[in-house]
C-alpha cells in the first residue's frame, strides 16, 4: 500500500488520468462496479408519512 500526500486537485487529476488509461470496455465495467457499490451504500431511509394511512371508499349506488 502506498501513501501519497497531495492536494485534492492533484488526487482528482491522478484518478482521472488512471481512468482514461483504461480501454472503453474497462471503463464501462468500472462504471458498473461503481454503480453496484453505490447501490449498497447505506443511506438514511425516507419516512413515508402516508405508510400507516388507509382510505375508506364508499361507492354511491345509483338510484333508478
PDB file of C-alpha atoms in Angstrom:
ATOM      1  CA  UNK A   1       0.000   0.000   0.000  1.00  0.00           C
ATOM      2  CA  UNK A   2       1.304   3.419  -0.940  1.00  0.00           C
ATOM      3  CA  UNK A   3       0.508   6.622   0.935  1.00  0.00           C
ATOM      4  CA  UNK A   4       0.664   9.853  -1.027  1.00  0.00           C
ATOM      5  CA  UNK A   5       0.420  13.378   0.286  1.00  0.00           C
ATOM      6  CA  UNK A   6      -1.214  15.504  -2.393  1.00  0.00           C
ATOM      7  CA  UNK A   7      -3.830  18.159  -2.868  1.00  0.00           C
ATOM      8  CA  UNK A   8      -7.408  17.371  -3.790  1.00  0.00           C
ATOM      9  CA  UNK A   9      -6.813  18.734  -7.288  1.00  0.00           C
ATOM     10  CA  UNK A  10      -3.754  16.514  -7.734  1.00  0.00           C
ATOM     11  CA  UNK A  11      -5.671  13.498  -6.464  1.00  0.00           C
ATOM     12  CA  UNK A  12      -8.597  14.168  -8.813  1.00  0.00           C
ATOM     13  CA  UNK A  13      -6.226  14.617 -11.756  1.00  0.00           C
ATOM     14  CA  UNK A  14      -4.463  11.322 -10.924  1.00  0.00           C
ATOM     15  CA  UNK A  15      -7.786   9.469 -10.699  1.00  0.00           C
ATOM     16  CA  UNK A  16      -8.917  10.937 -13.998  1.00  0.00           C
ATOM     17  CA  UNK A  17      -5.643  10.017 -15.723  1.00  0.00           C
ATOM     18  CA  UNK A  18      -5.827   6.465 -14.369  1.00  0.00           C
ATOM     19  CA  UNK A  19      -9.418   6.139 -15.548  1.00  0.00           C
ATOM     20  CA  UNK A  20      -8.632   7.458 -19.033  1.00  0.00           C
ATOM     21  CA  UNK A  21      -5.795   4.931 -19.394  1.00  0.00           C
ATOM     22  CA  UNK A  22      -8.397   2.139 -19.312  1.00  0.00           C
ATOM     23  CA  UNK A  23      -9.934   0.780 -22.507  1.00  0.00           C
ATOM     24  CA  UNK A  24     -13.530   1.695 -23.303  1.00  0.00           C
ATOM     25  CA  UNK A  25     -14.759  -1.723 -22.141  1.00  0.00           C
ATOM     26  CA  UNK A  26     -12.767  -1.474 -18.889  1.00  0.00           C
ATOM     27  CA  UNK A  27     -14.218   1.994 -18.276  1.00  0.00           C
ATOM     28  CA  UNK A  28     -17.726   0.634 -18.746  1.00  0.00           C
ATOM     29  CA  UNK A  29     -17.124  -2.272 -16.351  1.00  0.00           C
ATOM     30  CA  UNK A  30     -15.546   0.120 -13.869  1.00  0.00           C
ATOM     31  CA  UNK A  31     -18.684   2.258 -14.066  1.00  0.00           C
ATOM     32  CA  UNK A  32     -20.892  -0.792 -13.445  1.00  0.00           C
ATOM     33  CA  UNK A  33     -18.816  -1.832 -10.419  1.00  0.00           C
ATOM     34  CA  UNK A  34     -19.060   1.690  -9.027  1.00  0.00           C
ATOM     35  CA  UNK A  35     -22.832   1.737  -9.585  1.00  0.00           C
ATOM     36  CA  UNK A  36     -23.190  -1.557  -7.737  1.00  0.00           C
ATOM     37  CA  UNK A  37     -21.090  -0.334  -4.808  1.00  0.00           C
ATOM     38  CA  UNK A  38     -23.115   2.883  -4.598  1.00  0.00           C
ATOM     39  CA  UNK A  39     -26.386   0.921  -4.545  1.00  0.00           C
ATOM     40  CA  UNK A  40     -25.152  -0.954  -1.442  1.00  0.00           C
ATOM     41  CA  UNK A  41     -24.037   2.241   0.313  1.00  0.00           C
ATOM     42  CA  UNK A  42     -26.036   2.792   3.497  1.00  0.00           C
ATOM     43  CA  UNK A  43     -28.491   5.655   3.272  1.00  0.00           C
ATOM     44  CA  UNK A  44     -30.973   7.166   5.664  1.00  0.00           C
ATOM     45  CA  UNK A  45     -34.393   5.722   4.943  1.00  0.00           C
ATOM     46  CA  UNK A  46     -37.077   8.174   3.995  1.00  0.00           C
ATOM     47  CA  UNK A  47     -40.084   8.193   6.275  1.00  0.00           C
ATOM     48  CA  UNK A  48     -43.261   7.545   4.351  1.00  0.00           C
ATOM     49  CA  UNK A  49     -45.785   9.761   6.105  1.00  0.00           C
ATOM     50  CA  UNK A  50     -48.676   8.000   4.389  1.00  0.00           C
ATOM     51  CA  UNK A  51     -47.498   4.499   5.257  1.00  0.00           C
ATOM     52  CA  UNK A  52     -49.991   3.860   8.048  1.00  0.00           C
ATOM     53  CA  UNK A  53     -52.856   5.758   6.481  1.00  0.00           C
ATOM     54  CA  UNK A  54     -55.746   3.987   4.885  1.00  0.00           C
ATOM     55  CA  UNK A  55     -58.670   5.022   2.748  1.00  0.00           C
ATOM     56  CA  UNK A  56     -62.340   4.246   3.129  1.00  0.00           C
ATOM     57  CA  UNK A  57     -64.057   4.410  -0.207  1.00  0.00           C
ATOM     58  CA  UNK A  58     -67.840   4.467  -0.172  1.00  0.00           C
ATOM     59  CA  UNK A  59     -69.332   3.931  -3.555  1.00  0.00           C
ATOM     60  CA  UNK A  60     -72.660   5.566  -4.258  1.00  0.00           C
ATOM     61  CA  UNK A  61     -75.458   3.430  -5.534  1.00  0.00           C
ATOM     62  CA  UNK A  62     -77.285   4.892  -8.490  1.00  0.00           C
ATOM     63  CA  UNK A  63     -80.969   5.474  -7.762  1.00  0.00           C
ATOM     64  CA  UNK A  64     -83.006   4.409 -10.745  1.00  0.00           C
TER      65      UNK A  64
END
